[in-house]
Amino acid sequence: MRFYSTKGNSISVGFKDALFHGLAPDGGLYMPETIPHLGIDFFKSDLSYPELAVGMIHPFTKDDLTHAQLTDICELAFDFPLGIKELNKTDSVLELFHGPTLAFKDFAARFMARTMSYFLENKDNELTILVATSGDTGSAVANGFFNVEGINVIILYPSNRVSTIQEKQLTTLGGNITALEIDGSFDDCQRMVKAAFQDHDLRHRLFLSSANSINMARLLPQSVYYAWAWKQYANNETVIFSVPSGNFGNLTGGLLANRMGVPVEKFIAATNANDTFPHFISSGTIQHQDAVQTISNAMDVGVPSNLDRIQNLFHDDVNQVKVDIASWSFSDKDTKESIQNIKNEFGYLIEPHTAVGVLGLNKYRNETNSKTKGVVLSTAHPGKFADVIEPIIGNKTALPDSLQIAMKKEKNSIKMPNQFSDLKEYLLQSD
């Protein structure tokens, strides 16, 4: 399988090169030249989660990894459970937060860490991974790559714009993990990372890669849980997926699963006040805007990177996008009411991002009267957002042991202005 740049000005590469390059030399995002249709019988078959992952990912990686090698990677990466909480006869929540950092990013981060580690065996030059985070990506990448030999991870996060627990998770590991606290927004962090990959001098002097969803290897493992949810829940019928969306890597993983053969009635891209994508759906134009700070902070993204991939998948035809995707934005007030309503009606606690997903599914049902089974992707454990949730529900939330341990550790970050020149100077001094 070859991967091409969405900008069309770079040569195609294999999976291994796409994994390590992250961003194409022309600044585009890598996309697979073909998306294999696996057939409904494959998705109906009785496979474990790692087996399902191997079946879906292997067509993209087979030129660089044998089936046995990929099997080893997937068995190590996906060694934690998933859960489905049925709210009523039609609506359910897919719990993607049972991994080590209690967020859905664990699926992609652990897969990437193990894949990169495999390729780096017997290599002398150290790899530096740059990653921008609006919250959960940082902690998942930090945990996934912690103490992986030959890899140093540098995480850029926006100061005062991640939750207290998220900050503790990504700033307290030490070792090969460094946290840079950027004076700015997530978009500033993401801009700085992208600039690093387009700086030829820096790329010549350092072996750089990315673990953001600009990296194609993030999206492949994220496609798998859509298929798993369909197998467990949909009774061989189509399903609605409501996806809390920020940088749109999660949604793009779902689109890949759909193209591979998972039957989907509609994807709902549910956003917070950062409404670039709903505006794109309604107008066909991309309105560049600064990120707005909300209580669902991991989705505080002004212009989603993966919008390039979505436009590419649909050949820049917004009318075709609308066939597969509906999208709305919701306020913090709506989000708080959603958390309270789900707690009152079902005795089930959700965090702000999941609450935005619930709002998206409800909006779709109200506008279409669809009775198709719907799945809301729950992206994080509610304990990670205790400081937001507790005033809403008027009660304390129980923190899992791993979060309690993280909260007792001392934060260790390096403060930095939101200028690429400062990041470049730091990287070269650290080399």
Tab-separated table of C-alpha atoms in Angstrom:
chain	number	residue	atom	x	y	z
A	1	MET	CA	0.000	0.000	0.000
A	2	ARG	CA	1.216	3.463	-0.904
A	3	PHE	CA	0.228	6.723	0.752
A	4	TYR	CA	-0.075	10.035	-1.096
A	5	SER	CA	-0.172	13.641	0.127
A	6	THR	CA	-3.496	15.489	0.194
A	7	LYS	CA	-1.670	18.458	-1.360
A	8	GLY	CA	-0.510	16.308	-4.269
A	9	ASN	CA	3.017	17.719	-4.513
A	10	SER	CA	5.020	14.900	-2.873
A	11	ILE	CA	5.804	11.392	-4.041
A	12	SER	CA	3.826	8.533	-2.520
A	13	VAL	CA	5.441	6.523	0.280
A	14	GLY	CA	4.988	3.200	2.033
A	15	PHE	CA	3.438	2.723	5.471
A	16	LYS	CA	6.748	2.856	7.341
A	17	ASP	CA	7.697	6.196	5.777
A	18	ALA	CA	4.205	7.633	6.355
A	19	LEU	CA	4.447	6.524	9.988
A	20	PHE	CA	7.780	8.217	10.638
A	21	HIS	CA	7.309	11.301	8.445
A	22	GLY	CA	3.874	12.139	9.889
A	23	LEU	CA	3.418	15.123	7.568
A	24	ALA	CA	4.257	14.919	3.868
A	25	PRO	CA	7.130	17.169	2.652
A	26	ASP	CA	4.636	19.465	0.873
A	27	GLY	CA	2.716	19.998	4.108
A	28	GLY	CA	-0.131	17.663	3.148
A	29	LEU	CA	-1.519	14.736	5.125
A	30	TYR	CA	-0.944	11.185	3.977
A	31	MET	CA	-3.867	9.167	2.624
A	32	PRO	CA	-3.941	5.543	1.392
A	33	GLU	CA	-4.078	5.167	-2.387
A	34	THR	CA	-6.862	2.606	-1.956
A	35	ILE	CA	-9.206	1.680	0.874
A	36	PRO	CA	-9.903	-2.069	0.695
A	37	HIS	CA	-13.530	-3.177	0.963
A	38	LEU	CA	-13.402	-6.161	3.297
A	39	GLY	CA	-16.984	-7.341	2.833
A	40	ILE	CA	-19.774	-7.784	5.352
A	41	ASP	CA	-18.864	-11.416	6.076
A	42	PHE	CA	-15.528	-10.265	7.511
A	43	PHE	CA	-17.234	-7.880	9.913
A	44	LYS	CA	-19.772	-10.538	10.926
A	45	SER	CA	-17.076	-13.109	11.690
A	46	ASP	CA	-16.271	-14.197	15.229
A	47	LEU	CA	-13.009	-12.354	15.844
A	48	SER	CA	-11.391	-11.038	19.017
A	49	TYR	CA	-10.621	-7.330	19.099
A	50	PRO	CA	-6.910	-7.795	18.234
A	51	GLU	CA	-7.869	-10.191	15.402
A	52	LEU	CA	-10.358	-7.640	14.053
A	53	ALA	CA	-7.643	-4.980	14.226
A	54	VAL	CA	-5.158	-7.129	12.316
A	55	GLY	CA	-7.723	-7.869	9.607
A	56	MET	CA	-8.524	-4.184	9.111
A	57	ILE	CA	-5.001	-2.748	9.407
A	58	HIS	CA	-2.948	-5.406	7.559
A	59	PRO	CA	-3.996	-4.336	4.017
A	60	PHE	CA	-2.401	-0.944	4.754
A	61	THR	CA	0.788	-2.263	6.361
A	62	LYS	CA	1.503	-5.586	4.634
A	63	ASP	CA	4.410	-4.227	2.582
A	64	ASP	CA	6.270	-3.384	5.797
A	65	LEU	CA	4.879	-5.764	8.435
A	66	THR	CA	4.075	-9.447	8.168
A	67	HIS	CA	0.743	-10.714	9.442
A	68	ALA	CA	2.536	-12.286	12.420
A	69	GLN	CA	4.401	-9.072	13.249
A	70	LEU	CA	1.212	-7.012	13.116
A	71	THR	CA	-0.532	-9.610	15.274
A	72	ASP	CA	2.136	-9.226	17.961
A	73	ILE	CA	1.782	-5.429	17.851
A	74	CYS	CA	-2.019	-5.508	18.087
A	75	GLU	CA	-2.087	-8.048	20.910
A	76	LEU	CA	0.258	-5.863	22.940
A	77	ALA	CA	-1.467	-2.581	22.066
A	78	PHE	CA	-5.092	-3.594	22.570
A	79	ASP	CA	-4.889	-5.449	25.871
A	80	PHE	CA	-7.684	-3.548	27.640
A	81	PRO	CA	-11.478	-3.898	27.368
A	82	LEU	CA	-14.164	-1.862	25.635
A	83	GLY	CA	-17.657	-1.430	26.980
A	84	ILE	CA	-21.087	-0.570	25.600
A	85	LYS	CA	-23.618	1.067	27.902
A	86	GLU	CA	-27.146	0.788	26.515
A	87	LEU	CA	-29.212	3.787	27.570
A	88	ASN	CA	-32.454	2.676	25.920
A	89	LYS	CA	-33.643	0.549	22.998
A	90	THR	CA	-31.971	2.726	20.399
A	91	ASP	CA	-29.165	4.687	22.083
A	92	SER	CA	-25.907	3.445	23.540
A	93	VAL	CA	-22.511	4.764	24.633
A	94	LEU	CA	-19.298	3.117	23.431
A	95	GLU	CA	-16.864	3.360	26.343
A	96	LEU	CA	-13.423	3.913	24.851
A	97	PHE	CA	-11.819	4.946	28.136
A	98	HIS	CA	-10.736	1.676	29.732
A	99	GLY	CA	-7.084	1.981	28.670
A	100	PRO	CA	-4.203	3.117	30.882
A	101	THR	CA	-4.880	6.875	30.554
A	102	LEU	CA	-8.672	6.510	30.543
A	103	ALA	CA	-9.147	8.090	27.097
A	104	PHE	CA	-9.799	6.825	23.562
A	105	LYS	CA	-6.382	8.060	22.446
A	106	ASP	CA	-4.862	4.990	24.137
A	107	PHE	CA	-5.877	2.870	21.129
A	108	ALA	CA	-3.832	4.889	18.653
A	109	ALA	CA	-0.961	5.856	20.966
A	110	ARG	CA	-0.225	2.287	22.068
A	111	PHE	CA	-0.417	1.013	18.486
A	112	MET	CA	1.982	3.708	17.274
A	113	ALA	CA	4.422	3.182	20.139
A	114	ARG	CA	4.685	-0.539	19.530
A	115	THR	CA	4.888	-0.149	15.750
A	116	MET	CA	7.607	2.492	15.930
A	117	SER	CA	9.506	0.470	18.519
A	118	TYR	CA	9.449	-2.534	16.182
A	119	PHE	CA	10.850	-0.546	13.270
A	120	LEU	CA	13.511	1.117	15.450
A	121	GLU	CA	15.048	-2.135	16.668
A	122	ASN	CA	18.820	-2.143	16.034
A	123	LYS	CA	18.740	1.514	14.924
A	124	ASP	CA	21.419	3.866	16.265
A	125	ASN	CA	19.729	7.259	15.769
A	126	GLU	CA	17.182	8.371	18.342
A	127	LEU	CA	13.686	9.390	17.273
A	128	THR	CA	12.101	12.598	18.579
A	129	ILE	CA	8.317	12.630	18.574
A	130	LEU	CA	6.603	16.010	18.572
A	131	VAL	CA	2.957	16.092	19.569
A	132	ALA	CA	0.494	18.911	20.162
A	133	THR	CA	-2.350	18.189	22.563
A	134	SER	CA	-5.585	19.830	23.590
A	135	GLY	CA	-5.848	17.362	26.466
A	136	ASP	CA	-6.027	13.598	26.097
A	137	THR	CA	-3.579	13.035	23.235
A	138	GLY	CA	-0.673	14.174	25.388
A	139	SER	CA	-1.286	11.814	28.266
A	140	ALA	CA	-2.011	8.853	25.962
A	141	VAL	CA	1.144	9.425	23.924
A	142	ALA	CA	3.216	9.994	27.065
A	143	ASN	CA	1.987	6.735	28.567
A	144	GLY	CA	2.238	4.764	25.329
A	145	PHE	CA	5.835	5.811	24.636
A	146	PHE	CA	7.078	6.020	28.236
A	147	ASN	CA	10.476	4.304	28.563
A	148	VAL	CA	10.399	3.063	24.964
A	149	GLU	CA	14.087	2.784	24.081
A	150	GLY	CA	15.366	5.076	21.346
A	151	ILE	CA	12.373	7.446	21.418
A	152	ASN	CA	12.072	10.863	23.077
A	153	VAL	CA	8.643	12.495	23.255
A	154	ILE	CA	8.062	16.255	23.405
A	155	ILE	CA	4.489	17.311	24.119
A	156	LEU	CA	3.236	20.829	23.444
A	157	TYR	CA	0.115	21.797	25.379
A	158	PRO	CA	-1.725	25.125	25.837
A	159	SER	CA	-1.179	26.688	29.256
A	160	ASN	CA	-4.334	26.871	31.407
A	161	ARG	CA	-6.428	25.174	28.703
A	162	VAL	CA	-6.307	21.526	29.756
A	163	SER	CA	-7.929	20.029	32.825
A	164	THR	CA	-5.905	19.687	36.023
A	165	ILE	CA	-5.907	15.907	35.728
A	166	GLN	CA	-4.933	15.963	32.049
A	167	GLU	CA	-2.014	18.256	32.873
A	168	LYS	CA	-0.852	15.993	35.689
A	169	GLN	CA	-0.989	12.950	33.411
A	170	LEU	CA	1.235	14.486	30.756
A	171	THR	CA	3.688	16.435	32.983
A	172	THR	CA	4.581	13.930	35.699
A	173	LEU	CA	6.130	10.932	33.941
A	174	GLY	CA	9.632	12.322	33.330
A	175	GLY	CA	12.179	10.018	31.724
A	176	ASN	CA	11.918	10.261	27.947
A	177	ILE	CA	8.783	12.460	28.153
A	178	THR	CA	9.088	16.280	28.134
A	179	ALA	CA	6.110	18.648	28.439
A	180	LEU	CA	6.279	22.139	26.908
A	181	GLU	CA	3.648	24.488	28.333
A	182	ILE	CA	2.846	26.891	25.507
A	183	ASP	CA	1.536	30.408	26.088
A	184	GLY	CA	-1.348	30.123	23.637
A	185	SER	CA	-4.057	27.840	22.273
A	186	PHE	CA	-4.006	24.310	20.896
A	187	ASP	CA	-3.937	25.811	17.410
A	188	ASP	CA	-0.675	27.547	18.339
A	189	CYS	CA	0.766	24.225	19.531
A	190	GLN	CA	-0.358	22.482	16.351
A	191	ARG	CA	1.030	25.289	14.152
A	192	MET	CA	4.426	25.014	15.875
A	193	VAL	CA	4.543	21.234	15.375
A	194	LYS	CA	3.613	21.535	11.699
A	195	ALA	CA	6.272	24.228	11.229
A	196	ALA	CA	8.881	21.859	12.686
A	197	PHE	CA	8.055	19.224	10.099
A	198	GLN	CA	8.307	21.739	7.271
A	199	ASP	CA	11.659	23.142	8.472
A	200	HIS	CA	14.239	21.432	6.258
A	201	ASP	CA	17.156	22.424	8.487
A	202	LEU	CA	15.507	20.908	11.543
A	203	ARG	CA	14.473	17.756	9.713
A	204	HIS	CA	18.036	17.356	8.444
A	205	ARG	CA	19.496	17.602	11.948
A	206	LEU	CA	16.871	15.628	13.911
A	207	PHE	CA	14.983	12.381	13.311
A	208	LEU	CA	11.447	13.738	13.828
A	209	SER	CA	8.012	12.150	13.820
A	210	SER	CA	4.548	13.047	15.060
A	211	ALA	CA	1.911	11.268	17.104
A	212	ASN	CA	-0.903	13.719	16.342
A	213	SER	CA	-3.793	12.685	14.143
A	214	ILE	CA	-1.887	14.285	11.275
A	215	ASN	CA	-0.145	10.872	11.357
A	216	MET	CA	-1.964	8.262	9.277
A	217	ALA	CA	-0.946	5.571	11.759
A	218	ARG	CA	-3.191	7.247	14.348
A	219	LEU	CA	-6.275	6.773	12.190
A	220	LEU	CA	-5.906	3.094	11.291
A	221	PRO	CA	-6.356	1.754	14.854
A	222	GLN	CA	-9.167	4.265	15.434
A	223	SER	CA	-11.177	2.673	12.625
A	224	VAL	CA	-11.322	-0.665	14.436
A	225	TYR	CA	-13.641	0.181	17.329
A	226	TYR	CA	-16.340	1.327	14.905
A	227	ALA	CA	-16.368	-2.184	13.455
A	228	TRP	CA	-16.303	-3.737	16.930
A	229	ALA	CA	-19.275	-1.633	18.049
A	230	TRP	CA	-21.234	-2.597	14.943
A	231	LYS	CA	-20.477	-6.301	15.526
A	232	GLN	CA	-21.622	-6.132	19.144
A	233	TYR	CA	-24.633	-3.912	18.820
A	234	ALA	CA	-26.176	-3.375	15.400
A	235	ASN	CA	-27.731	-6.797	14.665
A	236	ASN	CA	-26.395	-6.697	11.096
A	237	GLU	CA	-28.165	-3.398	10.365
A	238	THR	CA	-26.840	0.091	9.793
A	239	VAL	CA	-25.890	2.251	12.764
A	240	ILE	CA	-25.589	5.963	13.558
A	241	PHE	CA	-22.280	7.063	15.073
A	242	SER	CA	-22.167	10.334	16.975
A	243	VAL	CA	-18.556	11.450	17.362
A	244	PRO	CA	-17.401	14.279	19.662
A	245	SER	CA	-15.087	16.078	17.249
A	246	GLY	CA	-12.147	18.445	17.630
A	247	ASN	CA	-9.296	17.709	15.225
A	248	PHE	CA	-11.503	15.129	13.436
A	249	GLY	CA	-9.072	12.205	13.536
A	250	ASN	CA	-11.648	10.061	15.332
A	251	LEU	CA	-14.337	10.806	12.756
A	252	THR	CA	-11.908	10.164	9.891
A	253	GLY	CA	-11.157	6.739	11.389
A	254	GLY	CA	-14.898	6.052	11.245
A	255	LEU	CA	-15.067	7.115	7.606
A	256	LEU	CA	-12.280	4.632	6.822
A	257	ALA	CA	-14.221	1.873	8.610
A	258	ASN	CA	-17.308	2.743	6.590
A	259	ARG	CA	-15.363	2.598	3.310
A	260	MET	CA	-13.996	-0.790	4.406
A	261	GLY	CA	-17.554	-2.078	4.754
A	262	VAL	CA	-19.025	-1.173	8.177
A	263	PRO	CA	-22.684	-0.253	7.490
A	264	VAL	CA	-23.394	3.303	8.697
A	265	GLU	CA	-26.567	5.340	8.250
A	266	LYS	CA	-24.942	8.604	9.315
A	267	PHE	CA	-21.928	10.017	11.077
A	268	ILE	CA	-22.641	12.956	13.355
A	269	ALA	CA	-19.734	15.325	13.895
A	270	ALA	CA	-20.738	16.897	17.211
A	271	THR	CA	-18.660	19.950	18.117
A	272	ASN	CA	-18.557	22.506	20.896
A	273	ALA	CA	-18.475	26.262	20.209
A	274	ASN	CA	-15.569	25.670	17.811
A	275	ASP	CA	-17.872	25.312	14.838
A	276	THR	CA	-15.620	25.371	11.765
A	277	PHE	CA	-16.941	22.029	10.533
A	278	PRO	CA	-20.693	22.686	11.016
A	279	HIS	CA	-20.114	25.965	9.159
A	280	PHE	CA	-18.326	24.063	6.380
A	281	ILE	CA	-21.225	21.587	6.121
A	282	SER	CA	-23.800	24.360	5.834
A	283	SER	CA	-21.863	26.762	3.607
A	284	GLY	CA	-19.227	24.737	1.777
A	285	THR	CA	-16.528	27.147	2.914
A	286	ILE	CA	-13.844	26.851	5.600
A	287	GLN	CA	-13.862	29.772	7.979
A	288	HIS	CA	-10.493	30.116	9.692
A	289	GLN	CA	-11.004	31.115	13.298
A	290	ASP	CA	-9.200	31.108	16.602
A	291	ALA	CA	-10.022	28.338	19.055
A	292	VAL	CA	-12.628	29.163	21.703
A	293	GLN	CA	-12.062	27.807	25.209
A	294	THR	CA	-14.844	25.482	26.442
A	295	ILE	CA	-15.464	22.849	29.137
A	296	SER	CA	-14.942	20.141	26.488
A	297	ASN	CA	-11.365	21.313	26.065
A	298	ALA	CA	-9.987	18.421	24.015
A	299	MET	CA	-12.200	19.668	21.165
A	300	ASP	CA	-11.049	23.296	21.363
A	301	VAL	CA	-9.630	23.378	17.827
A	302	GLY	CA	-10.102	26.324	15.504
A	303	VAL	CA	-9.358	24.636	12.170
A	304	PRO	CA	-9.270	20.811	12.271
A	305	SER	CA	-6.256	19.278	10.512
A	306	ASN	CA	-8.218	16.275	9.310
A	307	LEU	CA	-10.630	18.462	7.393
A	308	ASP	CA	-8.039	18.117	4.607
A	309	ARG	CA	-8.502	14.346	4.654
A	310	ILE	CA	-12.297	14.591	4.733
A	311	GLN	CA	-12.303	16.949	1.751
A	312	ASN	CA	-9.940	14.557	-0.034
A	313	LEU	CA	-12.127	11.525	0.684
A	314	PHE	CA	-15.146	13.291	-0.779
A	315	HIS	CA	-13.291	14.918	-3.704
A	316	ASP	CA	-13.902	18.446	-2.372
A	317	ASP	CA	-17.660	18.026	-2.850
A	318	VAL	CA	-19.463	19.268	0.264
A	319	ASN	CA	-22.746	17.827	-1.013
A	320	GLN	CA	-21.198	14.364	-0.912
A	321	VAL	CA	-19.911	15.082	2.599
A	322	LYS	CA	-23.484	15.877	3.670
A	323	VAL	CA	-24.663	12.455	2.471
A	324	ASP	CA	-22.476	10.741	5.081
A	325	ILE	CA	-22.021	13.390	7.793
A	326	ALA	CA	-24.295	15.728	9.736
A	327	SER	CA	-22.767	18.280	12.067
A	328	TRP	CA	-23.886	20.707	14.747
A	329	SER	CA	-22.192	22.733	17.472
A	330	PHE	CA	-23.361	22.977	21.085
A	331	SER	CA	-22.725	25.478	23.855
A	332	ASP	CA	-21.281	24.825	27.301
A	333	LYS	CA	-24.782	25.430	28.688
A	334	ASP	CA	-26.158	22.666	26.442
A	335	THR	CA	-23.280	20.401	27.491
A	336	LYS	CA	-23.908	20.887	31.199
A	337	GLU	CA	-27.615	20.167	30.732
A	338	SER	CA	-26.767	16.998	28.802
A	339	ILE	CA	-24.546	15.723	31.635
A	340	GLN	CA	-27.297	16.402	34.182
A	341	ASN	CA	-30.065	14.895	32.027
A	342	ILE	CA	-28.183	11.639	31.391
A	343	LYS	CA	-27.397	11.357	35.109
A	344	ASN	CA	-31.041	11.976	36.091
A	345	GLU	CA	-32.621	9.739	33.455
A	346	PHE	CA	-30.231	6.791	33.379
A	347	GLY	CA	-28.108	7.108	36.528
A	348	TYR	CA	-25.067	7.205	34.230
A	349	LEU	CA	-22.275	9.770	34.457
A	350	ILE	CA	-20.666	11.159	31.303
A	351	GLU	CA	-17.999	13.804	30.788
A	352	PRO	CA	-18.313	16.952	28.624
A	353	HIS	CA	-17.074	15.519	25.316
A	354	THR	CA	-19.404	12.530	25.521
A	355	ALA	CA	-22.208	14.931	26.461
A	356	VAL	CA	-21.628	16.826	23.201
A	357	GLY	CA	-21.890	13.496	21.364
A	358	VAL	CA	-25.214	12.758	23.100
A	359	LEU	CA	-26.502	16.179	22.041
A	360	GLY	CA	-25.534	15.427	18.445
A	361	LEU	CA	-27.411	12.118	18.416
A	362	ASN	CA	-30.497	13.717	19.984
A	363	LYS	CA	-30.426	16.534	17.412
A	364	TYR	CA	-30.224	14.026	14.564
A	365	ARG	CA	-33.175	12.040	15.906
A	366	ASN	CA	-35.263	15.191	16.328
A	367	GLU	CA	-34.549	16.316	12.763
A	368	THR	CA	-34.927	12.953	11.005
A	369	ASN	CA	-37.148	10.818	13.283
A	370	SER	CA	-34.659	8.001	12.632
A	371	LYS	CA	-35.096	4.928	14.856
A	372	THR	CA	-31.813	3.356	13.748
A	373	LYS	CA	-29.576	2.274	16.590
A	374	GLY	CA	-27.168	5.012	17.567
A	375	VAL	CA	-23.769	4.855	19.242
A	376	VAL	CA	-22.151	7.821	20.980
A	377	LEU	CA	-18.381	7.520	21.212
A	378	SER	CA	-17.408	8.196	24.824
A	379	THR	CA	-13.892	9.519	24.618
A	380	ALA	CA	-12.832	9.828	28.270
A	381	HIS	CA	-13.595	8.644	31.778
A	382	PRO	CA	-15.703	11.210	33.685
A	383	GLY	CA	-13.132	11.231	36.493
A	384	LYS	CA	-10.743	13.086	34.173
A	385	PHE	CA	-13.111	16.061	34.267
A	386	ALA	CA	-14.147	15.955	37.906
A	387	ASP	CA	-13.517	19.696	38.316
A	388	VAL	CA	-16.116	20.402	35.613
A	389	ILE	CA	-18.625	17.674	36.432
A	390	GLU	CA	-18.889	17.996	40.221
A	391	PRO	CA	-20.476	21.488	40.230
A	392	ILE	CA	-22.989	20.274	37.618
A	393	ILE	CA	-24.186	17.180	39.474
A	394	GLY	CA	-23.641	18.543	42.977
A	395	ASN	CA	-21.635	15.493	44.056
A	396	LYS	CA	-18.075	14.253	44.204
A	397	THR	CA	-16.953	11.883	41.476
A	398	ALA	CA	-14.892	8.826	42.272
A	399	LEU	CA	-11.411	8.986	40.771
A	400	PRO	CA	-9.868	5.742	39.489
A	401	ASP	CA	-6.656	4.732	41.254
A	402	SER	CA	-4.436	5.789	38.331
A	403	LEU	CA	-5.824	9.324	38.435
A	404	GLN	CA	-5.433	9.553	42.199
A	405	ILE	CA	-1.777	8.578	41.847
A	406	ALA	CA	-1.205	11.134	39.059
A	407	MET	CA	-2.779	13.928	41.104
A	408	LYS	CA	-0.254	13.388	43.906
A	409	LYS	CA	2.742	13.803	41.606
A	410	GLU	CA	4.560	17.073	40.980
A	411	LYS	CA	3.993	18.864	37.680
A	412	ASN	CA	7.152	19.289	35.607
A	413	SER	CA	6.790	21.444	32.488
A	414	ILE	CA	8.873	23.940	30.528
A	415	LYS	CA	7.062	27.203	29.747
A	416	MET	CA	7.516	28.536	26.240
A	417	PRO	CA	6.120	31.363	24.048
A	418	ASN	CA	3.966	30.334	21.091
A	419	GLN	CA	6.691	31.025	18.515
A	420	PHE	CA	8.236	28.305	16.360
A	421	SER	CA	11.661	29.934	16.687
A	422	ASP	CA	11.625	29.190	20.421
A	423	LEU	CA	10.658	25.559	19.797
A	424	LYS	CA	13.393	25.142	17.178
A	425	GLU	CA	16.016	26.627	19.495
A	426	TYR	CA	14.945	24.257	22.281
A	427	LEU	CA	15.021	21.201	20.007
A	428	LEU	CA	18.477	21.965	18.708
A	429	GLN	CA	19.836	22.655	22.186
A	430	SER	CA	18.397	19.341	23.387
A	431	ASP	CA	19.952	17.407	20.531
